[in-house]
mmCIF file of C-alpha atoms and ligand atoms in Angstrom:
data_model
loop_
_atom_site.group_PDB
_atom_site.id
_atom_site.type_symbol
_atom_site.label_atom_id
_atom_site.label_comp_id
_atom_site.label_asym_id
_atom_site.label_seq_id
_atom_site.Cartn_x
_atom_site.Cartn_y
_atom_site.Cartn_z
ATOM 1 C CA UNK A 1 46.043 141.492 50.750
ATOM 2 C CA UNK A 2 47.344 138.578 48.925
ATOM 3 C CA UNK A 3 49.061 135.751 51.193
ATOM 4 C CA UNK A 4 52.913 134.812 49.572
ATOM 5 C CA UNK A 5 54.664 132.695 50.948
ATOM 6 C CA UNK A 6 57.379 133.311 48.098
ATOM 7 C CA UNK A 7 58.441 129.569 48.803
ATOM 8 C CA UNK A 8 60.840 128.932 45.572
ATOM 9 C CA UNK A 9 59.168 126.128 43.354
ATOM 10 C CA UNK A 10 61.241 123.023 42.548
ATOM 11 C CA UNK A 11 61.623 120.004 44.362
ATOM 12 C CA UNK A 12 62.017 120.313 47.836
ATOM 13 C CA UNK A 13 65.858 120.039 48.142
ATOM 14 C CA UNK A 14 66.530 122.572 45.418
ATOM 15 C CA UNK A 15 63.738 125.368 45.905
ATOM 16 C CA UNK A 16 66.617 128.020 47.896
ATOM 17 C CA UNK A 17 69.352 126.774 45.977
ATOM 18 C CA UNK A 18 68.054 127.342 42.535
ATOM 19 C CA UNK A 19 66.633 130.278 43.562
ATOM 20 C CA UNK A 20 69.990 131.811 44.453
ATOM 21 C CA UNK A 21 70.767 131.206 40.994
ATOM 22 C CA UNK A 22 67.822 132.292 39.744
ATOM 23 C CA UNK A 23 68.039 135.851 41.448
ATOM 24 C CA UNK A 24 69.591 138.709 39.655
ATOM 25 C CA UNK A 25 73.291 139.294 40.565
ATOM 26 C CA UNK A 26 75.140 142.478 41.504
ATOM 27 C CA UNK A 27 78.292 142.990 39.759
ATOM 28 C CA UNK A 28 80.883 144.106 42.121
ATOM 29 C CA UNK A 29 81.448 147.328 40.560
ATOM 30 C CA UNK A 30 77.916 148.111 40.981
ATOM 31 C CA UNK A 31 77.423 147.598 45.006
ATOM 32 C CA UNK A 32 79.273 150.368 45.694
ATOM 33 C CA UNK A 33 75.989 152.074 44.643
ATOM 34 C CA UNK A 34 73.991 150.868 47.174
ATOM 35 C CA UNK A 35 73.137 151.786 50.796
ATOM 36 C CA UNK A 36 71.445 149.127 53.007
ATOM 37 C CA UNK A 37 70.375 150.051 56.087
ATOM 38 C CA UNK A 38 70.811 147.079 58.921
ATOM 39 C CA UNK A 39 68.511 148.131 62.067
ATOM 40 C CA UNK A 40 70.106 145.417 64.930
ATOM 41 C CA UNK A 41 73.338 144.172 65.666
ATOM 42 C CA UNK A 42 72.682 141.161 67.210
ATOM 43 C CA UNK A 43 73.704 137.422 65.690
ATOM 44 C CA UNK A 44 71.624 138.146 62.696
ATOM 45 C CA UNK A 45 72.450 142.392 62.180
ATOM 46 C CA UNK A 46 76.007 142.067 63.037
ATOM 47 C CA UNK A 47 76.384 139.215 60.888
ATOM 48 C CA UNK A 48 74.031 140.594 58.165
ATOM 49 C CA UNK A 49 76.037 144.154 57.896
ATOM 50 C CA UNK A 50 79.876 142.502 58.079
ATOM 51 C CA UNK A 51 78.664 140.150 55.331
ATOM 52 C CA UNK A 52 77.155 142.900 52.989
ATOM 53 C CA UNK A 53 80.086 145.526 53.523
ATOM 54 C CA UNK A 54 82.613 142.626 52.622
ATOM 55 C CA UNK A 55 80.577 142.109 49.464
ATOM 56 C CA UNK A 56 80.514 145.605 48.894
ATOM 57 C CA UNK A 57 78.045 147.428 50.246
ATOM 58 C CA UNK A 58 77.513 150.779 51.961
ATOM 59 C CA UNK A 59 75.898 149.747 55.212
ATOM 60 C CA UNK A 60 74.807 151.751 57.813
ATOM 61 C CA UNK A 61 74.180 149.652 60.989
ATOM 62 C CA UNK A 62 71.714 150.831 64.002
ATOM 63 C CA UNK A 63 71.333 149.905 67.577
ATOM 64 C CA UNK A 64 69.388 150.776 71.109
ATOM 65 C CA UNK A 65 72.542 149.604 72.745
ATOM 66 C CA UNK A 66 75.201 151.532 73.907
ATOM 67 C CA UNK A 67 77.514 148.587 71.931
ATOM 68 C CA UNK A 68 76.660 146.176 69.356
ATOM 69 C CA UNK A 69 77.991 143.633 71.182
ATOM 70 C CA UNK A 70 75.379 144.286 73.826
ATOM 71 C CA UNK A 71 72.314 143.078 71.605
ATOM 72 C CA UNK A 72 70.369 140.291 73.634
ATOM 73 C CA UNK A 73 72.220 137.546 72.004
ATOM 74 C CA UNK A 74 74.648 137.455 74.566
ATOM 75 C CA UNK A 75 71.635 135.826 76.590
ATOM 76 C CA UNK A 76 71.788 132.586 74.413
ATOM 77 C CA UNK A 77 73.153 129.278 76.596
ATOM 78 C CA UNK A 78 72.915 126.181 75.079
ATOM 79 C CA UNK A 79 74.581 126.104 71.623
ATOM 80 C CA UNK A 80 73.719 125.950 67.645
ATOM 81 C CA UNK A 81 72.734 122.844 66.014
ATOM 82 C CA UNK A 82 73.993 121.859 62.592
ATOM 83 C CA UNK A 83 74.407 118.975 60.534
ATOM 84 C CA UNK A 84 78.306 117.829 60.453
ATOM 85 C CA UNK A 85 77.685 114.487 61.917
ATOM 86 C CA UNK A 86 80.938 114.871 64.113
ATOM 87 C CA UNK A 87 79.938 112.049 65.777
ATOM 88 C CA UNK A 88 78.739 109.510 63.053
ATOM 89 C CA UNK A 89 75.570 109.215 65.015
ATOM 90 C CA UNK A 90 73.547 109.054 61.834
ATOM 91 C CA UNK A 91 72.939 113.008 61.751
ATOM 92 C CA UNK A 92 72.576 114.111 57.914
ATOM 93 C CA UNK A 93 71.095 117.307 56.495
ATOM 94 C CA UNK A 94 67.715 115.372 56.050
ATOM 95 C CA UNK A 95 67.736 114.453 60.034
ATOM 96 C CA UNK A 96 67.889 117.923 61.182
ATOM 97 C CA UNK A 97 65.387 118.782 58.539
ATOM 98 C CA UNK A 98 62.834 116.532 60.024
ATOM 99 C CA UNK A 99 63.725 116.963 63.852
ATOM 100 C CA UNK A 100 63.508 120.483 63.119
ATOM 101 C CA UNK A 101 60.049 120.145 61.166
ATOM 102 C CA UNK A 102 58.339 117.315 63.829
ATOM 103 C CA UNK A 103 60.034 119.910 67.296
ATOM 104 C CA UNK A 104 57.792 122.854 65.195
ATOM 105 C CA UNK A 105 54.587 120.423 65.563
ATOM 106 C CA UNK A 106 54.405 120.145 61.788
ATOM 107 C CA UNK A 107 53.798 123.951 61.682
ATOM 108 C CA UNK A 108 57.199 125.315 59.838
ATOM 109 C CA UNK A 109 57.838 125.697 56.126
ATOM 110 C CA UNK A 110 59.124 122.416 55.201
ATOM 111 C CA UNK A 111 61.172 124.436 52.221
ATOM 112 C CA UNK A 112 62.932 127.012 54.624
ATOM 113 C CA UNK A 113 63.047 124.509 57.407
ATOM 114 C CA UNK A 114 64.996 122.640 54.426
ATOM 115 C CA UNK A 115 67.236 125.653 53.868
ATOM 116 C CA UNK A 116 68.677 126.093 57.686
ATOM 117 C CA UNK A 117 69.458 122.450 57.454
ATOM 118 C CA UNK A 118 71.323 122.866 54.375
ATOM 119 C CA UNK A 119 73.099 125.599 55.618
ATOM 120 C CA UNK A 120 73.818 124.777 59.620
ATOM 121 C CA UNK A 121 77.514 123.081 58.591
ATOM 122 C CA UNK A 122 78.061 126.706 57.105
ATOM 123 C CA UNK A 123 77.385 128.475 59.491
ATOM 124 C CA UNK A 124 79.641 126.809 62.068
ATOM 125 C CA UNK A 125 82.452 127.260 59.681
ATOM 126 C CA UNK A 126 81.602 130.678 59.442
ATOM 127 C CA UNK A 127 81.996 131.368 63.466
ATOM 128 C CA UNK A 128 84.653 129.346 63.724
ATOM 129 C CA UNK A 129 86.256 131.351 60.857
ATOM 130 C CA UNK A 130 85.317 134.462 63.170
ATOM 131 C CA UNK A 131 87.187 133.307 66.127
ATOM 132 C CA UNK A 132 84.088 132.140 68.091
ATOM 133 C CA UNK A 133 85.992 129.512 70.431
ATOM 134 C CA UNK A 134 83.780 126.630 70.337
ATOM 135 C CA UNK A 135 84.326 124.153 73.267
ATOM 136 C CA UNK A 136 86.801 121.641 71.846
ATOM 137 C CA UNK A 137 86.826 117.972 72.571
ATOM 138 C CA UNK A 138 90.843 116.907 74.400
ATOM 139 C CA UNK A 139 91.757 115.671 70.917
ATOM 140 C CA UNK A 140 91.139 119.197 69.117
ATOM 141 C CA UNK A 141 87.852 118.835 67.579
ATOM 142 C CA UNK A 142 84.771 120.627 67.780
ATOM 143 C CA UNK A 143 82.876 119.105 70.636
ATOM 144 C CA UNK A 144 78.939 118.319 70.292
ATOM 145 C CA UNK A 145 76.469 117.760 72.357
ATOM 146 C CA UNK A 146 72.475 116.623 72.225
ATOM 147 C CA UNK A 147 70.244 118.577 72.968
ATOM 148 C CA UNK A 148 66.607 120.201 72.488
ATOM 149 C CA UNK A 149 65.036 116.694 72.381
ATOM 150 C CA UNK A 150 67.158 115.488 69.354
ATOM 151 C CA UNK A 151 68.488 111.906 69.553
ATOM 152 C CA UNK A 152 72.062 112.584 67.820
ATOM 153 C CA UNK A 153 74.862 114.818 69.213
ATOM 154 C CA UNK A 154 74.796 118.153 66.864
ATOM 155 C CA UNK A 155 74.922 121.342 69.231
ATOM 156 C CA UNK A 156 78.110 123.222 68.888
ATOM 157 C CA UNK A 157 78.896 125.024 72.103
ATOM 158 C CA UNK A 158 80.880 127.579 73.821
ATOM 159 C CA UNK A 159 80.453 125.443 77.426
ATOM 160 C CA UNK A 160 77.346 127.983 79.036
ATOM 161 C CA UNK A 161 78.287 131.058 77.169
ATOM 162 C CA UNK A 162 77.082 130.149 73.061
ATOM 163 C CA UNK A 163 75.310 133.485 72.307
ATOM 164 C CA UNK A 164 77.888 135.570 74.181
ATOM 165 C CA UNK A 165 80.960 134.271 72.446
ATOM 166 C CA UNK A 166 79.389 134.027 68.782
ATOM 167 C CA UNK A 167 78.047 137.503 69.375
ATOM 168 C CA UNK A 168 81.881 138.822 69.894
ATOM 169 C CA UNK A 169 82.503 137.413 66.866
ATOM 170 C CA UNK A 170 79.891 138.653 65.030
ATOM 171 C CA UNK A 171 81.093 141.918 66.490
ATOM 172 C CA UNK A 172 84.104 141.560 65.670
ATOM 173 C CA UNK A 173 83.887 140.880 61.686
ATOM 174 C CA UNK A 174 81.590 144.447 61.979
ATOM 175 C CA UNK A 175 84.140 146.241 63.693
ATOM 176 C CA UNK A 176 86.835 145.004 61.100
ATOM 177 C CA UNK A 177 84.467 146.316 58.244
ATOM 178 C CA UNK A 178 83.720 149.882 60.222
ATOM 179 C CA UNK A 179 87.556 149.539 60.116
ATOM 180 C CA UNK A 180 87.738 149.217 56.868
ATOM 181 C CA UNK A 181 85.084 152.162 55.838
ATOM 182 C CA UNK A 182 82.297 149.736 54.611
ATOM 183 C CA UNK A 183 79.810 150.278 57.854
ATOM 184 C CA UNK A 184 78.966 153.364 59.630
ATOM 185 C CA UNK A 185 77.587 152.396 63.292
ATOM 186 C CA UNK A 186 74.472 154.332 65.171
ATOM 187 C CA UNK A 187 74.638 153.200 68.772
ATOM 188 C CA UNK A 188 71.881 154.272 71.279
ATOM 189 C CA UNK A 189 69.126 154.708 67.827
ATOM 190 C CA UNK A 190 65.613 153.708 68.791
ATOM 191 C CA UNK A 191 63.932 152.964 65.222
ATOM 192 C CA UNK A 192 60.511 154.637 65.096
ATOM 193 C CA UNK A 193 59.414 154.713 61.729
ATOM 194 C CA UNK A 194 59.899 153.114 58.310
ATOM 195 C CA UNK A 195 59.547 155.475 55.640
ATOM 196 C CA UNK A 196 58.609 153.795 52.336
ATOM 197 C CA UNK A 197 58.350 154.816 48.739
ATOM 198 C CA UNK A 198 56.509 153.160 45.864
ATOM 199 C CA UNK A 199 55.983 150.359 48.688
ATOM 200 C CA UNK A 200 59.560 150.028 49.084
ATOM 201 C CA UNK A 201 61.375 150.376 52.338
ATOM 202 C CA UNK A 202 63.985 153.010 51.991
ATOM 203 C CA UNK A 203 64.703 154.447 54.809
ATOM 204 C CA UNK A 204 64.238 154.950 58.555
ATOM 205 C CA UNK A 205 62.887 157.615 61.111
ATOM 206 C CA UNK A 206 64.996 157.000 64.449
ATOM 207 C CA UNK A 207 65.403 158.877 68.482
ATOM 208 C CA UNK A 208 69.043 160.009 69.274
ATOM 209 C CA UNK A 209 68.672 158.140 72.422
ATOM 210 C CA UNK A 210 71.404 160.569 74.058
ATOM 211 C CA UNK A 211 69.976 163.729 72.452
ATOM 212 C CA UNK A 212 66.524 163.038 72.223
ATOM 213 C CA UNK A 213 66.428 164.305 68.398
ATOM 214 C CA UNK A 214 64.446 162.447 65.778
ATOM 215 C CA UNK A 215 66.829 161.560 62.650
ATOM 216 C CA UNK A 216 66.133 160.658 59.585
ATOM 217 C CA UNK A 217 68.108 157.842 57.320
ATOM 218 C CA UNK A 218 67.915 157.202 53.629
ATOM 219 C CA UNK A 219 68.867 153.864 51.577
ATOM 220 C CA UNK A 220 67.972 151.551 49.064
ATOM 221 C CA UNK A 221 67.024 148.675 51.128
ATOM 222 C CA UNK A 222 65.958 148.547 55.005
ATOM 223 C CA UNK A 223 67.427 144.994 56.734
ATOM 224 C CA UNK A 224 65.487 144.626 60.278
ATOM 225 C CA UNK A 225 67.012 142.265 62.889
ATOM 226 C CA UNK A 226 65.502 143.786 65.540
ATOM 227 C CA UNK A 227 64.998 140.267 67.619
ATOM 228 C CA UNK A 228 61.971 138.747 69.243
ATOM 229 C CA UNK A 229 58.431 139.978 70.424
ATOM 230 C CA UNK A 230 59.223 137.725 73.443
ATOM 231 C CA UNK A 231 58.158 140.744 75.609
ATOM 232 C CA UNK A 232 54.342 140.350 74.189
ATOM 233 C CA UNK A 233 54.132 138.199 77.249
ATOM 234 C CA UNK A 234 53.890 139.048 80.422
ATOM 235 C CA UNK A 235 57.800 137.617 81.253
ATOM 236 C CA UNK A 236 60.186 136.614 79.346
ATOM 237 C CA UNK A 237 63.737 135.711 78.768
ATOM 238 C CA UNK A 238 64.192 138.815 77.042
ATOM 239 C CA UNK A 239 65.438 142.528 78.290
ATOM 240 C CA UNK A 240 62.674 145.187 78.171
ATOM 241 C CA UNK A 241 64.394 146.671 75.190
ATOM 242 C CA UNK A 242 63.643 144.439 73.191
ATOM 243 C CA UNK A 243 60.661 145.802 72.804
ATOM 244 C CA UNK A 244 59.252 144.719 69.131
ATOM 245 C CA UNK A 245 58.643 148.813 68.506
ATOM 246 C CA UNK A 246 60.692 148.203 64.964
ATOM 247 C CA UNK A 247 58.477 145.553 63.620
ATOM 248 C CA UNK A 248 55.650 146.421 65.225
ATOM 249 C CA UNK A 249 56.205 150.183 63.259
ATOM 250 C CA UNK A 250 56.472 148.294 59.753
ATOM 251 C CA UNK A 251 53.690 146.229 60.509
ATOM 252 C CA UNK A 252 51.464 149.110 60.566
ATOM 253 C CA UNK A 253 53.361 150.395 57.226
ATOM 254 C CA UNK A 254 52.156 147.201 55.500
ATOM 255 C CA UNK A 255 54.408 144.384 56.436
ATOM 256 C CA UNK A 256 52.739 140.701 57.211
ATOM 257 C CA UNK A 257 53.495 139.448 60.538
ATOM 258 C CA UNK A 258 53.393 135.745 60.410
ATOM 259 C CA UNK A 259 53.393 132.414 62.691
ATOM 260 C CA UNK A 260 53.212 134.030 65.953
ATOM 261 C CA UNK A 261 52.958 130.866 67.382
ATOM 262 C CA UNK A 262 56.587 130.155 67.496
ATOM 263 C CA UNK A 263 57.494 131.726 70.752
ATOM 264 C CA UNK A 264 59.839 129.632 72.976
ATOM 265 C CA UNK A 265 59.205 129.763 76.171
ATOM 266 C CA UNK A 266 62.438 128.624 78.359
ATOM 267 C CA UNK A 267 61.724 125.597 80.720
ATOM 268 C CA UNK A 268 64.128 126.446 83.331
ATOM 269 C CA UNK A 269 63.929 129.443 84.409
ATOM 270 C CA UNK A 270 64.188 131.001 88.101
ATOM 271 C CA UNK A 271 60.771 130.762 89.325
ATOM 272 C CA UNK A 272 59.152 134.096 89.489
ATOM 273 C CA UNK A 273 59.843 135.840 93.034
ATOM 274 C CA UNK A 274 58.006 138.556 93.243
ATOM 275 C CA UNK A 275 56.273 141.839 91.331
ATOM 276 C CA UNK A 276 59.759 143.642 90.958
ATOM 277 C CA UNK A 277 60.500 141.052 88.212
ATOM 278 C CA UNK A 278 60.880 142.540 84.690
ATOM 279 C CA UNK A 279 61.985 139.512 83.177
ATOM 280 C CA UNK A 280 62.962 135.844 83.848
ATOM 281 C CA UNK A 281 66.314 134.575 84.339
ATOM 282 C CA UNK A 282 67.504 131.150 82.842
ATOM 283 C CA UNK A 283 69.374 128.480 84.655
ATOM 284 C CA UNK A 284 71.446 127.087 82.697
ATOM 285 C CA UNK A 285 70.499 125.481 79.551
ATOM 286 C CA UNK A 286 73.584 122.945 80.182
ATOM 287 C CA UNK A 287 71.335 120.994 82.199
ATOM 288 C CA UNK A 288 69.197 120.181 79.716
ATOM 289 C CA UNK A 289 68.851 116.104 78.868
ATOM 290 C CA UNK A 290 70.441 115.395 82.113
ATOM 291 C CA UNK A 291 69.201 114.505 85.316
ATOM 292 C CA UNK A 292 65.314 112.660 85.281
ATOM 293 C CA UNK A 293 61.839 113.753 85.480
ATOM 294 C CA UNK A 294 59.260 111.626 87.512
ATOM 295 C CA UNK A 295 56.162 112.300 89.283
ATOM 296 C CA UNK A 296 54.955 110.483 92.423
ATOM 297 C CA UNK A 297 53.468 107.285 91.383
ATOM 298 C CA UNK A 298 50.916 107.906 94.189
ATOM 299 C CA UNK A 299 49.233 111.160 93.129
ATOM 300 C CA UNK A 300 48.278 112.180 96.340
ATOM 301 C CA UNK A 301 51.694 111.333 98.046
ATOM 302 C CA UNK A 302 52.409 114.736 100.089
ATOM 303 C CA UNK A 303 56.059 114.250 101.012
ATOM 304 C CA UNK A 304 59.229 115.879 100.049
ATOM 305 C CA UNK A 305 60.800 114.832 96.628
ATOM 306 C CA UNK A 306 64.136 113.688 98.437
ATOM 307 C CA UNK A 307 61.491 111.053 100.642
ATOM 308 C CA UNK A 308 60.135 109.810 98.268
ATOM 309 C CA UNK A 309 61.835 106.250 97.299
ATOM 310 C CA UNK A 310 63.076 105.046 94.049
ATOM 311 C CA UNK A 311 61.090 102.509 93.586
ATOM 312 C CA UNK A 312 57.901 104.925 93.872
ATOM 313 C CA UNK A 313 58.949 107.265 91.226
ATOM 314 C CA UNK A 314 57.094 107.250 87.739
ATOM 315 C CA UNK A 315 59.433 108.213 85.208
ATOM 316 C CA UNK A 316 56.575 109.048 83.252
ATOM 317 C CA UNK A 317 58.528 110.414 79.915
ATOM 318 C CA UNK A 318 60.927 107.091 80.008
ATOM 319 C CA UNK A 319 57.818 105.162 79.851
ATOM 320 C CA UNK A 320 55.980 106.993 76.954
ATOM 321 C CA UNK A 321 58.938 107.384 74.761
ATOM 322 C CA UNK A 322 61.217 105.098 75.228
ATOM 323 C CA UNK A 323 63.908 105.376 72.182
ATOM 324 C CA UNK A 324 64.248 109.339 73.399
ATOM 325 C CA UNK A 325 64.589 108.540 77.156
ATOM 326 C CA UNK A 326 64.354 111.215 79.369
ATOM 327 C CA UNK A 327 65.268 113.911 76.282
HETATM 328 C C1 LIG B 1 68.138 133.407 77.679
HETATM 329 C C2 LIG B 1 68.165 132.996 76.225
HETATM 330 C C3 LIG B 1 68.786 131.799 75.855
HETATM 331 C C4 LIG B 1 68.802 131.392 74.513
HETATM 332 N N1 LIG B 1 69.450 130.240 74.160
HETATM 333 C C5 LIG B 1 69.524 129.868 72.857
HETATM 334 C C6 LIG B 1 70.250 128.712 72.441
HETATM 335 O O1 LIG B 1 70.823 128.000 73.246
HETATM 336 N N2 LIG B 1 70.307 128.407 71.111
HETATM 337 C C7 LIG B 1 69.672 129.184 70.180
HETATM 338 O O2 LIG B 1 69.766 128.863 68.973
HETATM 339 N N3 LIG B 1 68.984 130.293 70.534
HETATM 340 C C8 LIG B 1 68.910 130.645 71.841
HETATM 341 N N4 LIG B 1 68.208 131.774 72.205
HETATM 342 C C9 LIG B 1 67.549 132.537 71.141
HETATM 343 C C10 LIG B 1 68.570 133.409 70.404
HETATM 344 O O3 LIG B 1 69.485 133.944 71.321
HETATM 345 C C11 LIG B 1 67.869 134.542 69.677
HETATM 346 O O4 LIG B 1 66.831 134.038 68.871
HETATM 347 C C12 LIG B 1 68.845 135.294 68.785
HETATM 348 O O5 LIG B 1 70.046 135.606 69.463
HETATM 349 C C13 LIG B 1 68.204 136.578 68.286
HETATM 350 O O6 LIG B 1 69.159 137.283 67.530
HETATM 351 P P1 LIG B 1 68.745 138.590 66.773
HETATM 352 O O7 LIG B 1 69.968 139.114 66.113
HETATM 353 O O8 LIG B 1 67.563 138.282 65.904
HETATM 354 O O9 LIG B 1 68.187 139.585 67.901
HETATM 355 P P2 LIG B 1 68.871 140.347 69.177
HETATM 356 O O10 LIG B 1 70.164 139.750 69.590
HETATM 357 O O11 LIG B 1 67.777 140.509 70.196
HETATM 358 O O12 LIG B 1 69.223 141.748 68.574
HETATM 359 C C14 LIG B 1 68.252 142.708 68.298
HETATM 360 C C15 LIG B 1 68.977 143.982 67.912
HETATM 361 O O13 LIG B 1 68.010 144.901 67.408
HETATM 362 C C16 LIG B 1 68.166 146.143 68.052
HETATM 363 N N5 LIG B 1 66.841 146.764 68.103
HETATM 364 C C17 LIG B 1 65.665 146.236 68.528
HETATM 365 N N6 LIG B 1 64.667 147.124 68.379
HETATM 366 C C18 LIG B 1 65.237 148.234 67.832
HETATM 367 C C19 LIG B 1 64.741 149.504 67.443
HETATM 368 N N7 LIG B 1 63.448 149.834 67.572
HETATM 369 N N8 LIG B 1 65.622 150.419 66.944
HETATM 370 C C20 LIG B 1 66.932 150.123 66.799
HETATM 371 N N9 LIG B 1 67.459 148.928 67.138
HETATM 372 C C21 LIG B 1 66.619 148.009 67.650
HETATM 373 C C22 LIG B 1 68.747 145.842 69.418
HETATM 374 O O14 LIG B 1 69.433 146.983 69.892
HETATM 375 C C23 LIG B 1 69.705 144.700 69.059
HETATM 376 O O15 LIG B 1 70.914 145.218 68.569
HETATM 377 C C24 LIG B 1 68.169 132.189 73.537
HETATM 378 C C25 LIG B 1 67.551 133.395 73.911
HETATM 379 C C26 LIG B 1 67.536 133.791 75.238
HETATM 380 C C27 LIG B 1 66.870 135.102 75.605
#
């Protein structure tokens, strides 16, 4: 099997955006014709289906969960970075591009890691445009934070709740479309199968997971958004049903499965208690860049952390990097 990366040509900066204009267009009398099936309705399936029923669409949308808005997005803390430069820190598309890139250890495709920092500013005036109440600075604007290791302030933030509250907006642009006759929903559908044709996915074998019946679904296209494969380790931030069954399912029909080396694995996390543990729990991802981290400067010093005196605390990271501090 041939490796494509189907990275648009072009100088860097205009690969994605010439190749938007490049692709073939749907007239809008036309996309009536089409059925796309969306399997997930987290950030990215909720989002996905409410975006292709407003163009025009027939979208059928499918989910384990009792609700959309119970997809594991609702775990996310911290926030969503993008480029406004709110705080005229000396943020710009290009900074994000590289923070993004170097954070990824130089492993990430520079051209797509190009194309989420073209779009971030977008996509904040998309959820904000959904009702997703971002935490406001007193004076009315969008408030911003640093975070992840980056030196500017660019996280947008809903104070400890991010994932939740864009996730009820997400939802709530799909309801309005279900509303509207554009999106049928399939709650409690566990995807099993991807049926393909001439090497084309169109359509999906699922389990009624209140009936226990196998269903078939027919389309033109198949969209997964079906999450993480977090649970390929032993514990992880994610629920057990998140399970990767979807993509593992069209892996075996053909599809690549690429870079599994970008799994995050969340510093601060309640530390394990016991064997009854399915998965880990976060903290709170507020915390992160505040407070210090030092090790005794005596390696052998036994006594408590809270004994230990300032002046015999290496603050290691301070030391090593000094223009990022203790980020
Ligand atoms: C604790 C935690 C904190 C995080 N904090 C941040 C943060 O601060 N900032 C950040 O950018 N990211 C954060 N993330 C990561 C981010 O939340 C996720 O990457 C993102 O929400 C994933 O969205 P998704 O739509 O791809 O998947 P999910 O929200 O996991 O949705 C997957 C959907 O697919 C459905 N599904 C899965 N398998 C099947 C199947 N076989 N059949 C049918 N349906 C199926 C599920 O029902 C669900 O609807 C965090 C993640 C966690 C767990």
């Amino acid at each position: 099997m041939a490796f494509e990366t189907k990275v648009p040509s072009g100088p860097l900066t205009d690969k994605w955006g010439k190749h938007k204009f490049d692709m073939k267009l749907v007239s809008p009398g036309n996309k009536r014709n089409f059925t796309i099936l969306v399997v997930g309705t987290g950030l990215a399936g909720a989002s996905a289906a409410a975006s292709l029923s407003e163009l025009g669409y027939h979208v059928k949308s499918f989910c384990i969960q009792d609700s959309p808005r119970r997809a594991h997005s609702i775990a996310a803390q911290g926030g969503i970075n993008a480029a406004k430069n709110y705080h005229n820190d000396g943020d710009s598309v290009w900074r994000l591009f590289y923070d993004t890139l170097k954070g990824g250890d130089y492993r990430s495709r520079e051209a797509n890691v190009y194309r989420l920092a073209q779009v971030s500013a977008n996509i904040i005036d998309q959820c904000a445009a959904q009702g997703v109440p971002f935490s406001r600075e007193y004076g009315g604007h969008l408030a911003n934070r640093s975070f992840g290791g980056a030196q500017v302030s660019r996280t947008f933030y809903c104070r400890g709740q991010t994932g939740q509250q864009l996730l009820l907006g997400a939802y709530g642009s799909l309801m309005r479309q279900v509303n509207a006759g554009g999106i049928s929903i399939f709650p409690r559908r566990e995807m099993l199968d991807l049926v393909t044709v001439d090497d084309k996915a169109r359509g999906i074998v699922v389990r009624n997971l209140i009936t226990g019946q196998i269903e078939s679904y027919a389309g033109d296209a198949v969209l997964l958004a079906t999450g993480g494969y977090g649970n390929a380790y032993y514990l992880s931030t994610n629920a057990m049903n998140s399970n990767a069954t979807a993509i593992w399912r069209c892996y075996k029909r053909g599809a690549l499965f690429a870079n599994p080396c970008f799994a995050q694995i969340h510093p601060t996390c309640i530390p394990i208690s016991g064997n009854h543990q399915s998965k880990l729990t976060l903290m709170s991802e507020g915390l992160r860049n505040d407070g210090r981290i030092w090790v005794p400067e005596n390696k052998d010093d036994k006594r408590l952390p809270n004994d230990i005196p300032e002046e015999e605390r290496d603050y290691y990271l301070e030391k090593k990097y000094p223009s990022f501090g203790n980020l």
